[in-house]
């Protein structure tokens, strides 16, 4: 640190109040001298906050958490030094080596253990004294409550009686000041040049940052768009280095027959992200449907909140589709399907639109993962219009494939009955699973839609009113039977 800015604190630095701990996180913040519940501080609490707090993880917090302390505080000076902190050459070298290593996360954990996880950019110097033994709701005299105490800064005469006048006068000597509050902390990696900081988060890879479930009522006769407006998602969206994406699925809550739902993401730099929800009905019904939307946000962990977690690392593949006059097409999967299944890496896909207009607002973009008879790994793409009830040319969009690493996965086979479409039952719980269908050695199959209700995944087919004039109705006509190798990769637990 080259320099600092020191501002003396006058009479407003004197405080008498109560310090309350309402949770373990609250206790961790305040005992580490953070009294502001900013996002940065909360993230450090999530990571463990300090070696002192880490060492106390297994202690009994009953006597500390949900307790109240009386305190007297005298702030004497505020020191700011954010603009004057520079990383050492040794620190920079270790960062560069960590970026180049085969396991950056492991190396950065070592660096944080050696140098610390964060650094405050402002501190308040002075003194504070705590009077312990006050419990919420307890009837206790002030005299009794001050039997046990802790002091930070200043001089104390000792004994059972606290002499406030003597303690306060001792603070007139700056040599008796101590740190009584830490403010505006930043992760240590933020001290580095911006380009190096970006290399760090890029080397750690993307991961699942957020998951949420929301109820939604689908209404006929209108374009059904759900705007993602939850606070945490929008915070991620506004982080310039997060490079975020969203995956979503819709669940038919009432298990309605002869109807299924499909969604695609609308992502534009000018508006909030949202999802476009389509309803496909065999026979049109003028009614409202209750749905549940499950969505996850993928991106870089710019706050290093999950650096101590080995779960939910992901790979994201993007394919920009701009071919014209094509009702059905196949794009490369860019990963080996069989190995993903064997290694327990679940995967899902979703189309992303960057704009909504009359030419695409009624188009359902479907997809199927498959391994061909020639041992190629493909994603079949097709488009169905809910207004004309027929297959139509694919619009321009980007197809995203998400592969989740180190996650529990279930690959159950479909069950077949004589009358009805193939299905997979699952146990309904608050943690709604997501699924992706795949075919092994499959060619010339009719496009398959995967429909999800509260307790079941089932296969859906659409009726095309083209009078056998479209490519799909002439060349993609096979339907799934119990002799086919078809299954689902089901994600039961995103976290």
Short mmCIF file of N, CA and C in Angstrom, two decimals, residues 18-145:
data_model
loop_
_atom_site.label_atom_id
_atom_site.label_comp_id
_atom_site.label_asym_id
_atom_site.label_seq_id
_atom_site.Cartn_x
_atom_site.Cartn_y
_atom_site.Cartn_z
N UNK A 18 -27.24 -1.70 20.96
CA UNK A 18 -27.22 -3.15 21.13
C UNK A 18 -26.77 -3.80 19.83
N UNK A 19 -26.01 -4.85 19.96
CA UNK A 19 -25.56 -5.64 18.82
C UNK A 19 -26.29 -6.96 18.87
N UNK A 20 -27.10 -7.22 17.83
CA UNK A 20 -27.94 -8.42 17.81
C UNK A 20 -27.44 -9.39 16.76
N UNK A 21 -27.45 -10.66 17.09
CA UNK A 21 -27.11 -11.73 16.14
C UNK A 21 -28.37 -12.53 15.88
N UNK A 22 -28.81 -12.54 14.63
CA UNK A 22 -30.06 -13.22 14.29
C UNK A 22 -29.85 -14.55 13.60
N UNK A 23 -28.64 -14.84 13.19
CA UNK A 23 -28.36 -16.10 12.50
C UNK A 23 -26.87 -16.38 12.58
N UNK A 24 -26.48 -17.57 12.13
CA UNK A 24 -25.06 -17.91 12.10
C UNK A 24 -24.32 -16.98 11.14
N UNK A 25 -24.92 -16.69 9.98
CA UNK A 25 -24.28 -15.78 9.03
C UNK A 25 -24.10 -14.39 9.63
N UNK A 26 -25.14 -13.94 10.34
CA UNK A 26 -25.07 -12.63 10.98
C UNK A 26 -23.96 -12.60 12.02
N UNK A 27 -23.85 -13.68 12.78
CA UNK A 27 -22.78 -13.79 13.78
C UNK A 27 -21.41 -13.74 13.11
N UNK A 28 -21.26 -14.45 11.98
CA UNK A 28 -19.97 -14.49 11.28
C UNK A 28 -19.58 -13.11 10.76
N UNK A 29 -20.57 -12.37 10.24
CA UNK A 29 -20.27 -11.03 9.73
C UNK A 29 -19.80 -10.10 10.84
N UNK A 30 -20.59 -10.04 11.90
CA UNK A 30 -20.34 -9.02 12.92
C UNK A 30 -19.14 -9.34 13.80
N UNK A 31 -18.89 -10.62 14.05
CA UNK A 31 -17.70 -10.95 14.85
C UNK A 31 -16.42 -10.75 14.05
N UNK A 32 -16.55 -10.63 12.72
CA UNK A 32 -15.40 -10.30 11.88
C UNK A 32 -15.38 -8.81 11.54
N UNK A 33 -16.15 -8.03 12.32
CA UNK A 33 -16.15 -6.56 12.24
C UNK A 33 -16.77 -6.02 10.96
N UNK A 34 -17.66 -6.81 10.33
CA UNK A 34 -18.44 -6.30 9.20
C UNK A 34 -19.86 -6.06 9.70
N UNK A 35 -20.30 -4.83 9.65
CA UNK A 35 -21.63 -4.50 10.16
C UNK A 35 -22.58 -4.08 9.05
N UNK A 36 -22.12 -4.10 7.82
CA UNK A 36 -22.95 -3.81 6.67
C UNK A 36 -23.24 -5.11 5.93
N UNK A 37 -24.53 -5.37 5.68
CA UNK A 37 -24.90 -6.61 5.00
C UNK A 37 -24.87 -6.48 3.49
N UNK A 38 -23.80 -5.94 2.93
CA UNK A 38 -23.70 -5.78 1.48
C UNK A 38 -23.56 -7.14 0.81
N UNK A 39 -23.76 -7.16 -0.51
CA UNK A 39 -23.64 -8.41 -1.26
C UNK A 39 -22.24 -9.00 -1.12
N UNK A 40 -21.22 -8.15 -1.17
CA UNK A 40 -19.85 -8.65 -1.04
C UNK A 40 -19.64 -9.35 0.29
N UNK A 41 -20.11 -8.73 1.37
CA UNK A 41 -19.94 -9.33 2.70
C UNK A 41 -20.69 -10.66 2.78
N UNK A 42 -21.90 -10.70 2.23
CA UNK A 42 -22.68 -11.95 2.26
C UNK A 42 -21.98 -13.05 1.47
N UNK A 43 -21.34 -12.69 0.38
CA UNK A 43 -20.59 -13.69 -0.39
C UNK A 43 -19.42 -14.23 0.40
N UNK A 44 -18.74 -13.37 1.14
CA UNK A 44 -17.61 -13.83 1.94
C UNK A 44 -18.08 -14.73 3.08
N UNK A 45 -19.26 -14.43 3.62
CA UNK A 45 -19.84 -15.31 4.63
C UNK A 45 -20.09 -16.68 4.03
N UNK A 46 -20.61 -16.69 2.79
CA UNK A 46 -20.89 -17.97 2.13
C UNK A 46 -19.60 -18.78 1.95
N UNK A 47 -18.52 -18.13 1.63
CA UNK A 47 -17.25 -18.82 1.42
C UNK A 47 -16.59 -19.26 2.72
N UNK A 48 -17.05 -18.73 3.84
CA UNK A 48 -16.41 -19.07 5.10
C UNK A 48 -15.91 -17.86 5.83
N UNK A 49 -15.76 -16.75 5.11
CA UNK A 49 -15.41 -15.44 5.61
C UNK A 49 -14.00 -15.33 6.15
N UNK A 50 -13.57 -16.21 7.03
CA UNK A 50 -12.22 -16.10 7.58
C UNK A 50 -11.80 -17.41 8.17
N UNK A 51 -10.49 -17.56 8.35
CA UNK A 51 -9.99 -18.79 8.95
C UNK A 51 -10.51 -18.95 10.37
N UNK A 52 -10.71 -17.84 11.06
CA UNK A 52 -11.23 -17.90 12.42
C UNK A 52 -12.63 -18.49 12.42
N UNK A 53 -13.46 -18.02 11.49
CA UNK A 53 -14.82 -18.53 11.41
C UNK A 53 -14.83 -19.97 10.97
N UNK A 54 -13.95 -20.33 10.01
CA UNK A 54 -13.88 -21.71 9.54
C UNK A 54 -13.56 -22.65 10.69
N UNK A 55 -12.67 -22.24 11.59
CA UNK A 55 -12.25 -23.11 12.69
C UNK A 55 -13.36 -23.30 13.71
N UNK A 56 -14.38 -22.44 13.67
CA UNK A 56 -15.46 -22.51 14.65
C UNK A 56 -16.72 -23.14 14.08
N UNK A 57 -16.61 -23.75 12.90
CA UNK A 57 -17.81 -24.27 12.25
C UNK A 57 -18.53 -25.32 13.08
N UNK A 58 -17.77 -26.11 13.83
CA UNK A 58 -18.37 -27.21 14.57
C UNK A 58 -18.71 -26.84 16.01
N UNK A 59 -18.53 -25.57 16.41
CA UNK A 59 -18.86 -25.17 17.76
C UNK A 59 -20.36 -25.08 17.95
N UNK A 60 -20.78 -25.11 19.18
CA UNK A 60 -22.18 -24.91 19.52
C UNK A 60 -22.45 -23.41 19.53
N UNK A 61 -23.30 -22.95 18.60
CA UNK A 61 -23.55 -21.53 18.47
C UNK A 61 -24.77 -21.07 19.29
N UNK A 62 -25.36 -21.98 20.06
CA UNK A 62 -26.59 -21.62 20.77
C UNK A 62 -26.41 -20.43 21.69
N UNK A 63 -25.21 -20.30 22.30
CA UNK A 63 -24.98 -19.21 23.23
C UNK A 63 -24.57 -17.92 22.53
N UNK A 64 -24.29 -18.00 21.23
CA UNK A 64 -23.81 -16.83 20.50
C UNK A 64 -24.86 -16.30 19.52
N UNK A 65 -25.40 -17.23 18.72
CA UNK A 65 -26.41 -16.83 17.75
C UNK A 65 -27.72 -16.58 18.48
N UNK A 66 -28.54 -15.70 17.95
CA UNK A 66 -29.80 -15.28 18.57
C UNK A 66 -29.55 -14.66 19.95
N UNK A 67 -28.45 -13.92 20.07
CA UNK A 67 -28.12 -13.25 21.32
C UNK A 67 -27.98 -11.75 21.07
N UNK A 68 -27.90 -10.99 22.19
CA UNK A 68 -27.80 -9.54 22.11
C UNK A 68 -26.67 -9.07 23.02
N UNK A 69 -25.85 -8.15 22.51
CA UNK A 69 -24.78 -7.55 23.30
C UNK A 69 -25.03 -6.04 23.35
N UNK A 70 -24.84 -5.46 24.53
CA UNK A 70 -24.76 -4.01 24.61
C UNK A 70 -23.33 -3.60 24.30
N UNK A 71 -23.20 -2.44 23.64
CA UNK A 71 -21.83 -1.99 23.36
C UNK A 71 -21.75 -0.47 23.39
N UNK A 72 -20.55 -0.02 23.66
CA UNK A 72 -20.21 1.40 23.54
C UNK A 72 -19.07 1.51 22.54
N UNK A 73 -19.22 2.45 21.61
CA UNK A 73 -18.23 2.58 20.53
C UNK A 73 -17.77 4.02 20.41
N UNK A 74 -16.48 4.18 20.19
CA UNK A 74 -15.93 5.51 19.91
C UNK A 74 -15.07 5.40 18.65
N UNK A 75 -15.60 5.91 17.54
CA UNK A 75 -14.83 5.94 16.29
C UNK A 75 -13.98 7.19 16.22
N UNK A 76 -12.70 7.03 15.94
CA UNK A 76 -11.78 8.17 15.94
C UNK A 76 -11.31 8.57 14.54
N UNK A 77 -11.19 7.58 13.63
CA UNK A 77 -10.67 7.91 12.29
C UNK A 77 -11.15 6.89 11.26
N UNK A 78 -11.40 7.39 10.06
CA UNK A 78 -11.74 6.54 8.91
C UNK A 78 -10.58 6.56 7.94
N UNK A 79 -10.09 5.38 7.56
CA UNK A 79 -8.98 5.28 6.62
C UNK A 79 -9.46 4.60 5.34
N UNK A 80 -9.23 5.25 4.19
CA UNK A 80 -9.55 4.69 2.88
C UNK A 80 -8.25 4.46 2.12
N UNK A 81 -8.15 3.26 1.49
CA UNK A 81 -6.88 2.98 0.79
C UNK A 81 -7.07 2.15 -0.47
N UNK A 82 -8.30 2.09 -1.00
CA UNK A 82 -8.54 1.28 -2.20
C UNK A 82 -7.66 1.70 -3.37
N UNK A 83 -7.50 3.00 -3.57
CA UNK A 83 -6.76 3.49 -4.73
C UNK A 83 -5.26 3.32 -4.59
N UNK A 84 -4.81 2.91 -3.42
CA UNK A 84 -3.37 2.85 -3.17
C UNK A 84 -2.85 1.43 -2.97
N UNK A 85 -3.73 0.43 -3.18
CA UNK A 85 -3.30 -0.96 -3.00
C UNK A 85 -2.83 -1.51 -4.33
N UNK A 86 -1.67 -2.11 -4.36
CA UNK A 86 -1.14 -2.73 -5.57
C UNK A 86 -0.66 -4.14 -5.25
N UNK A 87 -0.96 -5.11 -6.11
CA UNK A 87 -0.49 -6.47 -5.86
C UNK A 87 1.02 -6.58 -6.05
N UNK A 88 1.64 -7.46 -5.31
CA UNK A 88 3.09 -7.66 -5.42
C UNK A 88 3.41 -8.50 -6.65
N UNK A 89 4.66 -8.45 -7.09
CA UNK A 89 5.10 -9.25 -8.24
C UNK A 89 4.96 -10.74 -7.93
N UNK A 90 5.24 -11.11 -6.69
CA UNK A 90 5.12 -12.52 -6.30
C UNK A 90 3.67 -12.99 -6.41
N UNK A 91 2.73 -12.14 -5.96
CA UNK A 91 1.31 -12.47 -6.05
C UNK A 91 0.88 -12.63 -7.50
N UNK A 92 1.30 -11.71 -8.35
CA UNK A 92 0.95 -11.76 -9.78
C UNK A 92 1.50 -13.02 -10.43
N UNK A 93 2.72 -13.40 -10.08
CA UNK A 93 3.32 -14.62 -10.64
C UNK A 93 2.51 -15.86 -10.25
N UNK A 94 2.09 -15.93 -8.99
CA UNK A 94 1.31 -17.08 -8.55
C UNK A 94 -0.04 -17.13 -9.27
N UNK A 95 -0.62 -15.98 -9.53
CA UNK A 95 -1.88 -15.93 -10.27
C UNK A 95 -1.68 -16.44 -11.70
N UNK A 96 -0.64 -15.99 -12.37
CA UNK A 96 -0.38 -16.43 -13.74
C UNK A 96 -0.14 -17.94 -13.79
N UNK A 97 0.61 -18.46 -12.82
CA UNK A 97 0.86 -19.90 -12.77
C UNK A 97 -0.45 -20.66 -12.53
N UNK A 98 -1.32 -20.10 -11.70
CA UNK A 98 -2.60 -20.75 -11.43
C UNK A 98 -3.48 -20.81 -12.66
N UNK A 99 -3.49 -19.74 -13.45
CA UNK A 99 -4.29 -19.70 -14.68
C UNK A 99 -3.82 -20.77 -15.66
N UNK A 100 -2.50 -20.96 -15.75
CA UNK A 100 -1.94 -21.92 -16.71
C UNK A 100 -2.00 -23.36 -16.21
N UNK A 101 -2.26 -23.57 -14.93
CA UNK A 101 -2.22 -24.91 -14.35
C UNK A 101 -3.37 -25.77 -14.87
N UNK A 102 -3.26 -27.04 -14.64
CA UNK A 102 -4.33 -27.96 -15.05
C UNK A 102 -5.53 -27.93 -14.13
N UNK A 103 -5.37 -27.35 -12.95
CA UNK A 103 -6.46 -27.27 -11.98
C UNK A 103 -6.47 -25.88 -11.35
N UNK A 104 -6.97 -24.87 -12.08
CA UNK A 104 -6.93 -23.50 -11.56
C UNK A 104 -7.66 -23.33 -10.23
N UNK A 105 -8.80 -24.01 -10.08
CA UNK A 105 -9.56 -23.85 -8.84
C UNK A 105 -8.73 -24.26 -7.63
N UNK A 106 -8.02 -25.37 -7.74
CA UNK A 106 -7.18 -25.85 -6.64
C UNK A 106 -6.08 -24.83 -6.33
N UNK A 107 -5.46 -24.28 -7.38
CA UNK A 107 -4.37 -23.33 -7.18
C UNK A 107 -4.87 -22.02 -6.56
N UNK A 108 -6.04 -21.56 -7.00
CA UNK A 108 -6.57 -20.31 -6.45
C UNK A 108 -7.01 -20.49 -5.00
N UNK A 109 -7.46 -21.68 -4.65
CA UNK A 109 -7.77 -21.95 -3.24
C UNK A 109 -6.51 -21.83 -2.38
N UNK A 110 -5.39 -22.35 -2.91
CA UNK A 110 -4.12 -22.25 -2.18
C UNK A 110 -3.72 -20.78 -2.01
N UNK A 111 -3.90 -20.01 -3.08
CA UNK A 111 -3.55 -18.59 -3.03
C UNK A 111 -4.40 -17.86 -1.99
N UNK A 112 -5.69 -18.18 -1.95
CA UNK A 112 -6.58 -17.54 -0.98
C UNK A 112 -6.24 -17.96 0.45
N UNK A 113 -5.78 -19.19 0.60
CA UNK A 113 -5.37 -19.64 1.94
C UNK A 113 -4.12 -18.89 2.40
N UNK A 114 -3.23 -18.61 1.45
CA UNK A 114 -1.97 -17.93 1.80
C UNK A 114 -2.15 -16.43 1.98
N UNK A 115 -2.92 -15.79 1.06
CA UNK A 115 -3.03 -14.33 1.07
C UNK A 115 -4.32 -13.82 1.70
N UNK A 116 -5.27 -14.72 1.92
CA UNK A 116 -6.58 -14.30 2.40
C UNK A 116 -7.58 -14.26 1.26
N UNK A 117 -8.86 -14.29 1.62
CA UNK A 117 -9.91 -14.31 0.60
C UNK A 117 -10.27 -12.92 0.11
N UNK A 118 -10.16 -11.94 0.96
CA UNK A 118 -10.61 -10.60 0.62
C UNK A 118 -9.77 -9.58 1.37
N UNK A 119 -9.98 -8.33 1.02
CA UNK A 119 -9.30 -7.24 1.73
C UNK A 119 -10.29 -6.09 1.86
N UNK A 120 -10.44 -5.53 3.07
CA UNK A 120 -11.30 -4.35 3.21
C UNK A 120 -10.62 -3.15 2.57
N UNK A 121 -11.39 -2.25 2.03
CA UNK A 121 -10.82 -1.05 1.41
C UNK A 121 -10.99 0.18 2.28
N UNK A 122 -11.72 0.02 3.39
CA UNK A 122 -11.86 1.09 4.37
C UNK A 122 -11.89 0.46 5.76
N UNK A 123 -11.32 1.17 6.75
CA UNK A 123 -11.39 0.70 8.13
C UNK A 123 -11.69 1.88 9.05
N UNK A 124 -12.35 1.59 10.14
CA UNK A 124 -12.59 2.59 11.17
C UNK A 124 -11.74 2.22 12.38
N UNK A 125 -10.98 3.19 12.87
CA UNK A 125 -10.13 3.00 14.05
C UNK A 125 -10.78 3.67 15.26
N UNK A 126 -10.55 3.11 16.41
CA UNK A 126 -11.10 3.67 17.64
C UNK A 126 -11.17 2.61 18.71
N UNK A 127 -12.28 2.57 19.42
CA UNK A 127 -12.46 1.57 20.47
C UNK A 127 -13.90 1.14 20.58
N UNK A 128 -14.09 -0.08 21.04
CA UNK A 128 -15.44 -0.60 21.28
C UNK A 128 -15.38 -1.54 22.47
N UNK A 129 -16.39 -1.50 23.30
CA UNK A 129 -16.48 -2.41 24.44
C UNK A 129 -17.84 -3.10 24.39
N UNK A 130 -17.83 -4.43 24.59
CA UNK A 130 -19.05 -5.23 24.57
C UNK A 130 -19.41 -5.65 25.99
N UNK A 131 -20.68 -5.58 26.30
CA UNK A 131 -21.18 -6.09 27.57
C UNK A 131 -22.04 -7.31 27.27
N UNK A 132 -21.58 -8.46 27.67
CA UNK A 132 -22.21 -9.72 27.30
C UNK A 132 -23.26 -10.12 28.33
N UNK A 133 -24.02 -11.13 27.94
CA UNK A 133 -24.98 -11.71 28.86
C UNK A 133 -26.39 -11.21 28.69
N UNK A 134 -26.66 -10.45 27.63
CA UNK A 134 -28.02 -9.98 27.37
C UNK A 134 -28.67 -10.93 26.38
N UNK A 135 -29.79 -11.52 26.73
CA UNK A 135 -30.51 -12.43 25.86
C UNK A 135 -31.85 -11.82 25.48
N UNK A 136 -32.28 -11.99 24.23
CA UNK A 136 -33.55 -11.41 23.80
C UNK A 136 -34.69 -11.88 24.69
N UNK A 137 -35.49 -10.95 25.20
CA UNK A 137 -36.65 -11.31 26.00
C UNK A 137 -36.34 -11.54 27.46
N UNK A 138 -35.04 -11.56 27.83
CA UNK A 138 -34.68 -11.83 29.22
C UNK A 138 -34.84 -10.57 30.06
N UNK A 139 -35.28 -10.75 31.32
CA UNK A 139 -35.38 -9.64 32.26
C UNK A 139 -34.11 -9.62 33.08
N UNK A 140 -33.24 -8.62 32.86
CA UNK A 140 -31.94 -8.61 33.51
C UNK A 140 -31.52 -7.17 33.75
N UNK A 141 -30.92 -6.91 34.87
CA UNK A 141 -30.51 -5.55 35.20
C UNK A 141 -29.29 -5.16 34.39
N UNK A 142 -29.12 -3.85 34.16
CA UNK A 142 -27.95 -3.36 33.44
C UNK A 142 -26.68 -3.73 34.18
N UNK A 143 -26.74 -3.59 35.49
CA UNK A 143 -25.56 -3.91 36.30
C UNK A 143 -25.17 -5.37 36.14
N UNK A 144 -26.17 -6.27 36.15
CA UNK A 144 -25.89 -7.70 36.01
C UNK A 144 -25.38 -8.02 34.61
N UNK A 145 -25.89 -7.32 33.60
CA UNK A 145 -25.52 -7.63 32.23
C UNK A 145 -24.08 -7.25 31.91
#
